[in-house]
Amino acid sequence: GENVEQHPSTLSVQEGDSAVIKCTYSDSASNYFPWYKQELGKGPQLIIDIRSNVGEKKDQRIAVTLNKTAKHFSLHITETQPEDSAVYFCAAISPGGSYIPTFGRGTSLIVHP
Amino acid sequence: DAGVIQSPRHEVTEMGQEVTLRCKPISGHNSLFWYRQTMMRGLELLIYFNNNVPIDDSGMPEDRFSAKMPNASFSTLKIQPSEPRDSAVYFCASSLDVGDTQYFGPGTRLTVL
């Protein structure tokens, strides 16, 4: 089945800096990659996603890039703010996995004011 | 839209007691998922339903766990008898269909003493 590795497990940045979280996947048939943000005491919420037919997608300060050849995708947050502090999860969805997402273990992002 | 609704938000019980967690998916969504989140194991899929029918329950840890979806707007996850190692946050998520973006509820934090 699909295996998703996520790094780093924790990331500490100063307000205004950029943050990058990287994920690799094993199933070359995976074609949908959502990213979730989980704030303390809440459920994960979708923040951005990308499909395998594009290499990059951007939404204001958040962007996701996908390299299908290398089987990795990354979340980029620019001009970080304290409210970006949360746990971020990547996921990969493959037809071979019955379209059920395989989640990474999460990255705890801390933005220091 | 109200989003996915879960109850209770917190549950504290003693070992051996029966616990029932409840979920109301987003109206119009055909797929419903139950997850368990712990520090040790991350986010684990327990079971999912499509059109009220259980499709894959391979993630259910033991026979002590059972889930039902009697109609399109309600699902339960039951643990009987509960054990301390069942302590975790349990999330319900729903999506339009399997493979579509999943929307998570706020979770139920279960503590078994």
PDB file of C-alpha atoms in Angstrom:
ATOM      1  CA  GLY A   1       0.000   0.000   0.000  1.00  0.00           C
ATOM      2  CA  GLU A   2       0.821   3.674  -0.003  1.00  0.00           C
ATOM      3  CA  ASN A   3       3.395   4.993   2.451  1.00  0.00           C
ATOM      4  CA  VAL A   4       3.763   8.716   3.186  1.00  0.00           C
ATOM      5  CA  GLU A   5       6.785  10.124   4.989  1.00  0.00           C
ATOM      6  CA  GLN A   6       6.643  13.686   6.339  1.00  0.00           C
ATOM      7  CA  HIS A   7       9.520  15.883   7.510  1.00  0.00           C
ATOM      8  CA  PRO A   8      10.348  17.596   9.717  1.00  0.00           C
ATOM      9  CA  SER A   9       8.294  16.484  12.701  1.00  0.00           C
ATOM     10  CA  THR A  10       8.752  19.885  14.322  1.00  0.00           C
ATOM     11  CA  LEU A  11       9.602  23.242  12.775  1.00  0.00           C
ATOM     12  CA  SER A  12      10.269  26.453  14.645  1.00  0.00           C
ATOM     13  CA  VAL A  13      10.500  29.764  12.774  1.00  0.00           C
ATOM     14  CA  GLN A  14      10.421  33.468  13.505  1.00  0.00           C
ATOM     15  CA  GLU A  15       7.424  35.505  12.442  1.00  0.00           C
ATOM     16  CA  GLY A  16       7.895  36.664   8.865  1.00  0.00           C
ATOM     17  CA  ASP A  17      10.148  33.790   7.880  1.00  0.00           C
ATOM     18  CA  SER A  18       9.158  31.083   5.405  1.00  0.00           C
ATOM     19  CA  ALA A  19       8.360  27.494   6.390  1.00  0.00           C
ATOM     20  CA  VAL A  20       8.661  24.411   4.210  1.00  0.00           C
ATOM     21  CA  ILE A  21       7.258  20.962   4.990  1.00  0.00           C
ATOM     22  CA  LYS A  22       8.124  18.019   2.761  1.00  0.00           C
ATOM     23  CA  CYS A  23       6.380  14.711   2.094  1.00  0.00           C
ATOM     24  CA  THR A  24       7.333  11.707   0.014  1.00  0.00           C
ATOM     25  CA  TYR A  25       5.018   8.973  -1.187  1.00  0.00           C
ATOM     26  CA  SER A  26       5.594   5.472  -2.491  1.00  0.00           C
ATOM     27  CA  ASP A  27       2.698   4.732  -4.855  1.00  0.00           C
ATOM     28  CA  SER A  28       3.342   6.257  -8.280  1.00  0.00           C
ATOM     29  CA  ALA A  29      -0.391   5.980  -9.027  1.00  0.00           C
ATOM     30  CA  SER A  30      -1.267   8.518  -6.318  1.00  0.00           C
ATOM     31  CA  ASN A  31      -2.926  11.476  -7.980  1.00  0.00           C
ATOM     32  CA  TYR A  32      -4.374  13.728  -5.266  1.00  0.00           C
ATOM     33  CA  PHE A  33      -2.460  15.383  -2.436  1.00  0.00           C
ATOM     34  CA  PRO A  34      -4.333  17.410   0.197  1.00  0.00           C
ATOM     35  CA  TRP A  35      -2.763  19.324   3.073  1.00  0.00           C
ATOM     36  CA  TYR A  36      -4.526  19.741   6.410  1.00  0.00           C
ATOM     37  CA  LYS A  37      -3.969  22.150   9.283  1.00  0.00           C
ATOM     38  CA  GLN A  38      -4.908  21.051  12.793  1.00  0.00           C
ATOM     39  CA  GLU A  39      -5.121  23.688  15.497  1.00  0.00           C
ATOM     40  CA  LEU A  40      -5.097  22.743  19.150  1.00  0.00           C
ATOM     41  CA  GLY A  41      -8.341  21.076  20.195  1.00  0.00           C
ATOM     42  CA  LYS A  42      -9.766  21.005  16.676  1.00  0.00           C
ATOM     43  CA  GLY A  43     -10.056  18.595  13.810  1.00  0.00           C
ATOM     44  CA  PRO A  44      -7.811  18.764  10.731  1.00  0.00           C
ATOM     45  CA  GLN A  45      -8.999  21.298   8.165  1.00  0.00           C
ATOM     46  CA  LEU A  46      -8.105  21.297   4.480  1.00  0.00           C
ATOM     47  CA  ILE A  47      -5.950  24.283   3.551  1.00  0.00           C
ATOM     48  CA  ILE A  48      -4.763  23.457   0.042  1.00  0.00           C
ATOM     49  CA  ASP A  49      -4.577  20.506  -2.309  1.00  0.00           C
ATOM     50  CA  ILE A  50      -2.952  19.589  -5.599  1.00  0.00           C
ATOM     51  CA  ARG A  51      -3.669  17.020  -8.270  1.00  0.00           C
ATOM     52  CA  SER A  52      -1.093  15.164 -10.274  1.00  0.00           C
ATOM     53  CA  ASN A  53      -1.757  17.072 -13.483  1.00  0.00           C
ATOM     54  CA  VAL A  54      -0.202  20.278 -12.098  1.00  0.00           C
ATOM     55  CA  GLY A  55       3.180  21.017 -10.583  1.00  0.00           C
ATOM     56  CA  GLU A  56       2.333  23.960  -8.347  1.00  0.00           C
ATOM     57  CA  LYS A  57      -0.647  25.637  -6.762  1.00  0.00           C
ATOM     58  CA  LYS A  58      -0.747  28.846  -4.775  1.00  0.00           C
ATOM     59  CA  ASP A  59      -3.282  30.442  -2.447  1.00  0.00           C
ATOM     60  CA  GLN A  60      -2.113  33.731  -0.935  1.00  0.00           C
ATOM     61  CA  ARG A  61       0.752  32.879   1.456  1.00  0.00           C
ATOM     62  CA  ILE A  62       0.448  29.136   0.956  1.00  0.00           C
ATOM     63  CA  ALA A  63       1.763  27.114  -1.960  1.00  0.00           C
ATOM     64  CA  VAL A  64       2.178  23.442  -2.721  1.00  0.00           C
ATOM     65  CA  THR A  65       4.590  21.919  -5.209  1.00  0.00           C
ATOM     66  CA  LEU A  66       4.553  18.419  -6.637  1.00  0.00           C
ATOM     67  CA  ASN A  67       7.373  16.455  -8.240  1.00  0.00           C
ATOM     68  CA  LYS A  68       5.830  13.279  -9.656  1.00  0.00           C
ATOM     69  CA  THR A  69       9.118  11.884 -10.869  1.00  0.00           C
ATOM     70  CA  ALA A  70      10.699  12.071  -7.451  1.00  0.00           C
ATOM     71  CA  LYS A  71       7.397  11.300  -5.736  1.00  0.00           C
ATOM     72  CA  HIS A  72       7.507  14.184  -3.323  1.00  0.00           C
ATOM     73  CA  PHE A  73       5.408  17.231  -2.595  1.00  0.00           C
ATOM     74  CA  SER A  74       5.938  20.206  -0.340  1.00  0.00           C
ATOM     75  CA  LEU A  75       3.979  22.869   1.503  1.00  0.00           C
ATOM     76  CA  HIS A  76       5.417  26.378   1.491  1.00  0.00           C
ATOM     77  CA  ILE A  77       4.189  29.092   3.850  1.00  0.00           C
ATOM     78  CA  THR A  78       5.604  32.578   3.324  1.00  0.00           C
ATOM     79  CA  GLU A  79       5.545  35.522   5.722  1.00  0.00           C
ATOM     80  CA  THR A  80       4.583  33.272   8.608  1.00  0.00           C
ATOM     81  CA  GLN A  81       2.373  34.627  11.370  1.00  0.00           C
ATOM     82  CA  PRO A  82       1.780  33.343  14.919  1.00  0.00           C
ATOM     83  CA  GLU A  83      -1.667  32.107  13.872  1.00  0.00           C
ATOM     84  CA  ASP A  84       0.036  29.722  11.431  1.00  0.00           C
ATOM     85  CA  SER A  85       1.218  27.741  14.474  1.00  0.00           C
ATOM     86  CA  ALA A  86      -0.444  24.327  14.238  1.00  0.00           C
ATOM     87  CA  VAL A  87       0.156  20.729  13.183  1.00  0.00           C
ATOM     88  CA  TYR A  88       0.185  20.223   9.425  1.00  0.00           C
ATOM     89  CA  PHE A  89      -0.580  16.882   7.766  1.00  0.00           C
ATOM     90  CA  CYS A  90       0.054  15.852   4.201  1.00  0.00           C
ATOM     91  CA  ALA A  91      -1.839  13.024   2.545  1.00  0.00           C
ATOM     92  CA  ALA A  92      -1.727  11.045  -0.674  1.00  0.00           C
ATOM     93  CA  ILE A  93      -4.643   9.374  -2.396  1.00  0.00           C
ATOM     94  CA  SER A  94      -4.261   6.557  -4.884  1.00  0.00           C
ATOM     95  CA  PRO A  95      -6.797   4.593  -6.914  1.00  0.00           C
ATOM     96  CA  GLY A  96      -4.904   1.500  -5.765  1.00  0.00           C
ATOM     97  CA  GLY A  97      -5.673   2.427  -2.189  1.00  0.00           C
ATOM     98  CA  SER A  98      -9.400   2.562  -2.825  1.00  0.00           C
ATOM     99  CA  TYR A  99      -9.099   6.368  -2.878  1.00  0.00           C
ATOM    100  CA  ILE A 100      -8.583   6.459   0.903  1.00  0.00           C
ATOM    101  CA  PRO A 101      -5.988   9.037   1.994  1.00  0.00           C
ATOM    102  CA  THR A 102      -2.752   7.906   3.570  1.00  0.00           C
ATOM    103  CA  PHE A 103      -1.638  10.583   6.023  1.00  0.00           C
ATOM    104  CA  GLY A 104       1.842  11.651   7.045  1.00  0.00           C
ATOM    105  CA  ARG A 105       2.678  11.752  10.763  1.00  0.00           C
ATOM    106  CA  GLY A 106       2.360  15.525  10.936  1.00  0.00           C
ATOM    107  CA  THR A 107       4.618  18.547  11.413  1.00  0.00           C
ATOM    108  CA  SER A 108       4.257  20.784  14.428  1.00  0.00           C
ATOM    109  CA  LEU A 109       4.931  24.340  13.229  1.00  0.00           C
ATOM    110  CA  ILE A 110       5.703  26.974  15.833  1.00  0.00           C
ATOM    111  CA  VAL A 111       5.906  30.606  14.733  1.00  0.00           C
ATOM    112  CA  HIS A 112       7.584  32.827  17.303  1.00  0.00           C
ATOM    113  CA  PRO A 113       6.406  36.448  17.406  1.00  0.00           C
TER     114      PRO A 113
ATOM    115  CA  ASP B   1     -23.274  24.803   6.522  1.00  0.00           C
ATOM    116  CA  ALA B   2     -22.844  23.393  10.030  1.00  0.00           C
ATOM    117  CA  GLY B   3     -19.958  21.087   9.143  1.00  0.00           C
ATOM    118  CA  VAL B   4     -19.436  17.666  10.663  1.00  0.00           C
ATOM    119  CA  ILE B   5     -20.898  17.462  14.146  1.00  0.00           C
ATOM    120  CA  GLN B   6     -19.566  15.123  16.815  1.00  0.00           C
ATOM    121  CA  SER B   7     -20.746  14.430  20.332  1.00  0.00           C
ATOM    122  CA  PRO B   8     -19.730  14.349  23.027  1.00  0.00           C
ATOM    123  CA  ARG B   9     -16.655  16.560  22.760  1.00  0.00           C
ATOM    124  CA  HIS B  10     -15.132  15.013  25.847  1.00  0.00           C
ATOM    125  CA  GLU B  11     -15.812  11.670  27.494  1.00  0.00           C
ATOM    126  CA  VAL B  12     -14.253  10.329  30.661  1.00  0.00           C
ATOM    127  CA  THR B  13     -15.203   6.814  31.658  1.00  0.00           C
ATOM    128  CA  GLU B  14     -13.947   3.906  33.665  1.00  0.00           C
ATOM    129  CA  MET B  15     -12.447   0.743  32.273  1.00  0.00           C
ATOM    130  CA  GLY B  16     -15.092  -1.778  31.341  1.00  0.00           C
ATOM    131  CA  GLN B  17     -17.808   0.757  30.580  1.00  0.00           C
ATOM    132  CA  GLU B  18     -19.502   1.103  27.221  1.00  0.00           C
ATOM    133  CA  VAL B  19     -18.739   4.247  25.234  1.00  0.00           C
ATOM    134  CA  THR B  20     -20.745   5.557  22.291  1.00  0.00           C
ATOM    135  CA  LEU B  21     -19.456   8.329  20.052  1.00  0.00           C
ATOM    136  CA  ARG B  22     -21.789  10.063  17.644  1.00  0.00           C
ATOM    137  CA  CYS B  23     -21.371  11.799  14.313  1.00  0.00           C
ATOM    138  CA  LYS B  24     -23.560  13.784  11.960  1.00  0.00           C
ATOM    139  CA  PRO B  25     -21.923  14.192   8.545  1.00  0.00           C
ATOM    140  CA  ILE B  26     -22.336  17.160   6.230  1.00  0.00           C
ATOM    141  CA  SER B  27     -25.663  16.967   4.456  1.00  0.00           C
ATOM    142  CA  GLY B  28     -25.316  15.488   0.982  1.00  0.00           C
ATOM    143  CA  HIS B  29     -22.051  13.715   1.697  1.00  0.00           C
ATOM    144  CA  ASN B  30     -22.122  10.033   0.819  1.00  0.00           C
ATOM    145  CA  SER B  31     -18.956   8.863   2.572  1.00  0.00           C
ATOM    146  CA  LEU B  32     -18.188   8.843   6.289  1.00  0.00           C
ATOM    147  CA  PHE B  33     -14.950   7.979   8.013  1.00  0.00           C
ATOM    148  CA  TRP B  34     -13.962   7.264  11.631  1.00  0.00           C
ATOM    149  CA  TYR B  35     -10.372   8.000  12.669  1.00  0.00           C
ATOM    150  CA  ARG B  36      -8.416   7.661  15.896  1.00  0.00           C
ATOM    151  CA  GLN B  37      -5.544  10.004  16.718  1.00  0.00           C
ATOM    152  CA  THR B  38      -2.811   9.311  19.257  1.00  0.00           C
ATOM    153  CA  MET B  39       0.694  10.655  19.723  1.00  0.00           C
ATOM    154  CA  MET B  40       2.167   7.209  19.207  1.00  0.00           C
ATOM    155  CA  ARG B  41       0.287   6.143  16.082  1.00  0.00           C
ATOM    156  CA  GLY B  42      -0.828   9.410  14.500  1.00  0.00           C
ATOM    157  CA  LEU B  43      -4.097   9.463  12.551  1.00  0.00           C
ATOM    158  CA  GLU B  44      -5.479   5.966  11.956  1.00  0.00           C
ATOM    159  CA  LEU B  45      -8.504   5.118   9.817  1.00  0.00           C
ATOM    160  CA  LEU B  46     -10.795   2.764  11.731  1.00  0.00           C
ATOM    161  CA  ILE B  47     -13.699   2.257   9.331  1.00  0.00           C
ATOM    162  CA  TYR B  48     -15.484   3.998   6.501  1.00  0.00           C
ATOM    163  CA  PHE B  49     -18.952   3.904   5.021  1.00  0.00           C
ATOM    164  CA  ASN B  50     -20.229   4.728   1.551  1.00  0.00           C
ATOM    165  CA  ASN B  51     -23.957   5.283   1.115  1.00  0.00           C
ATOM    166  CA  ASN B  52     -24.449   4.012   4.685  1.00  0.00           C
ATOM    167  CA  VAL B  53     -22.746   0.690   3.943  1.00  0.00           C
ATOM    168  CA  PRO B  54     -19.518  -0.256   5.754  1.00  0.00           C
ATOM    169  CA  ILE B  55     -16.844  -0.679   3.094  1.00  0.00           C
ATOM    170  CA  ASP B  56     -13.639  -1.332   5.012  1.00  0.00           C
ATOM    171  CA  ASP B  57     -13.366  -2.005   8.736  1.00  0.00           C
ATOM    172  CA  SER B  58      -9.853  -3.445   8.647  1.00  0.00           C
ATOM    173  CA  GLY B  59      -8.655  -0.598  10.856  1.00  0.00           C
ATOM    174  CA  MET B  60     -10.962  -1.494  13.728  1.00  0.00           C
ATOM    175  CA  PRO B  61      -8.559  -2.682  16.406  1.00  0.00           C
ATOM    176  CA  GLU B  62     -10.658  -5.365  18.070  1.00  0.00           C
ATOM    177  CA  ASP B  63     -14.096  -6.841  18.359  1.00  0.00           C
ATOM    178  CA  ARG B  64     -14.683  -4.416  21.212  1.00  0.00           C
ATOM    179  CA  PHE B  65     -15.108  -1.726  18.541  1.00  0.00           C
ATOM    180  CA  SER B  66     -18.204  -1.514  16.377  1.00  0.00           C
ATOM    181  CA  ALA B  67     -19.661   1.162  14.108  1.00  0.00           C
ATOM    182  CA  LYS B  68     -23.049   1.702  12.541  1.00  0.00           C
ATOM    183  CA  MET B  69     -24.616   4.106  10.112  1.00  0.00           C
ATOM    184  CA  PRO B  70     -28.383   3.601  10.267  1.00  0.00           C
ATOM    185  CA  ASN B  71     -29.079   6.516   7.921  1.00  0.00           C
ATOM    186  CA  ALA B  72     -27.308   9.150   5.856  1.00  0.00           C
ATOM    187  CA  SER B  73     -27.218  11.691   8.673  1.00  0.00           C
ATOM    188  CA  PHE B  74     -26.012   9.676  11.646  1.00  0.00           C
ATOM    189  CA  SER B  75     -23.256   7.282  12.636  1.00  0.00           C
ATOM    190  CA  THR B  76     -22.030   5.807  15.907  1.00  0.00           C
ATOM    191  CA  LEU B  77     -18.776   4.280  17.055  1.00  0.00           C
ATOM    192  CA  LYS B  78     -19.128   2.056  20.086  1.00  0.00           C
ATOM    193  CA  ILE B  79     -16.474   0.592  22.360  1.00  0.00           C
ATOM    194  CA  GLN B  80     -17.575  -2.161  24.693  1.00  0.00           C
ATOM    195  CA  PRO B  81     -15.891  -2.792  27.057  1.00  0.00           C
ATOM    196  CA  SER B  82     -13.549   0.187  27.049  1.00  0.00           C
ATOM    197  CA  GLU B  83      -9.908  -0.084  28.124  1.00  0.00           C
ATOM    198  CA  PRO B  84      -7.332   2.576  29.098  1.00  0.00           C
ATOM    199  CA  ARG B  85      -5.445   2.019  25.829  1.00  0.00           C
ATOM    200  CA  ASP B  86      -8.531   3.233  23.965  1.00  0.00           C
ATOM    201  CA  SER B  87      -7.852   6.742  25.268  1.00  0.00           C
ATOM    202  CA  ALA B  88      -7.419   8.963  22.207  1.00  0.00           C
ATOM    203  CA  VAL B  89      -9.142  11.612  20.129  1.00  0.00           C
ATOM    204  CA  TYR B  90     -11.696  10.119  17.759  1.00  0.00           C
ATOM    205  CA  PHE B  91     -12.558  12.037  14.602  1.00  0.00           C
ATOM    206  CA  CYS B  92     -15.396  11.633  12.194  1.00  0.00           C
ATOM    207  CA  ALA B  93     -14.995  12.963   8.657  1.00  0.00           C
ATOM    208  CA  SER B  94     -17.280  13.063   5.650  1.00  0.00           C
ATOM    209  CA  SER B  95     -16.840  13.616   1.930  1.00  0.00           C
ATOM    210  CA  LEU B  96     -19.048  13.880  -1.137  1.00  0.00           C
ATOM    211  CA  ASP B  97     -17.751  10.530  -2.252  1.00  0.00           C
ATOM    212  CA  VAL B  98     -14.798   8.258  -1.536  1.00  0.00           C
ATOM    213  CA  GLY B  99     -11.679   9.989  -2.824  1.00  0.00           C
ATOM    214  CA  ASP B 100     -13.073  13.504  -2.502  1.00  0.00           C
ATOM    215  CA  THR B 101     -11.875  16.023   0.055  1.00  0.00           C
ATOM    216  CA  GLN B 102     -12.629  14.925   3.590  1.00  0.00           C
ATOM    217  CA  TYR B 103     -14.058  17.371   6.120  1.00  0.00           C
ATOM    218  CA  PHE B 104     -13.307  16.572   9.731  1.00  0.00           C
ATOM    219  CA  GLY B 105     -15.409  17.132  12.816  1.00  0.00           C
ATOM    220  CA  PRO B 106     -14.001  18.662  16.006  1.00  0.00           C
ATOM    221  CA  GLY B 107     -13.325  15.255  17.538  1.00  0.00           C
ATOM    222  CA  THR B 108     -14.208  13.467  20.766  1.00  0.00           C
ATOM    223  CA  ARG B 109     -11.464  13.257  23.374  1.00  0.00           C
ATOM    224  CA  LEU B 110     -11.925   9.925  25.156  1.00  0.00           C
ATOM    225  CA  THR B 111     -10.229   9.168  28.438  1.00  0.00           C
ATOM    226  CA  VAL B 112     -10.626   5.695  29.918  1.00  0.00           C
ATOM    227  CA  LEU B 113      -9.478   5.454  33.517  1.00  0.00           C
TER     228      LEU B 113
END
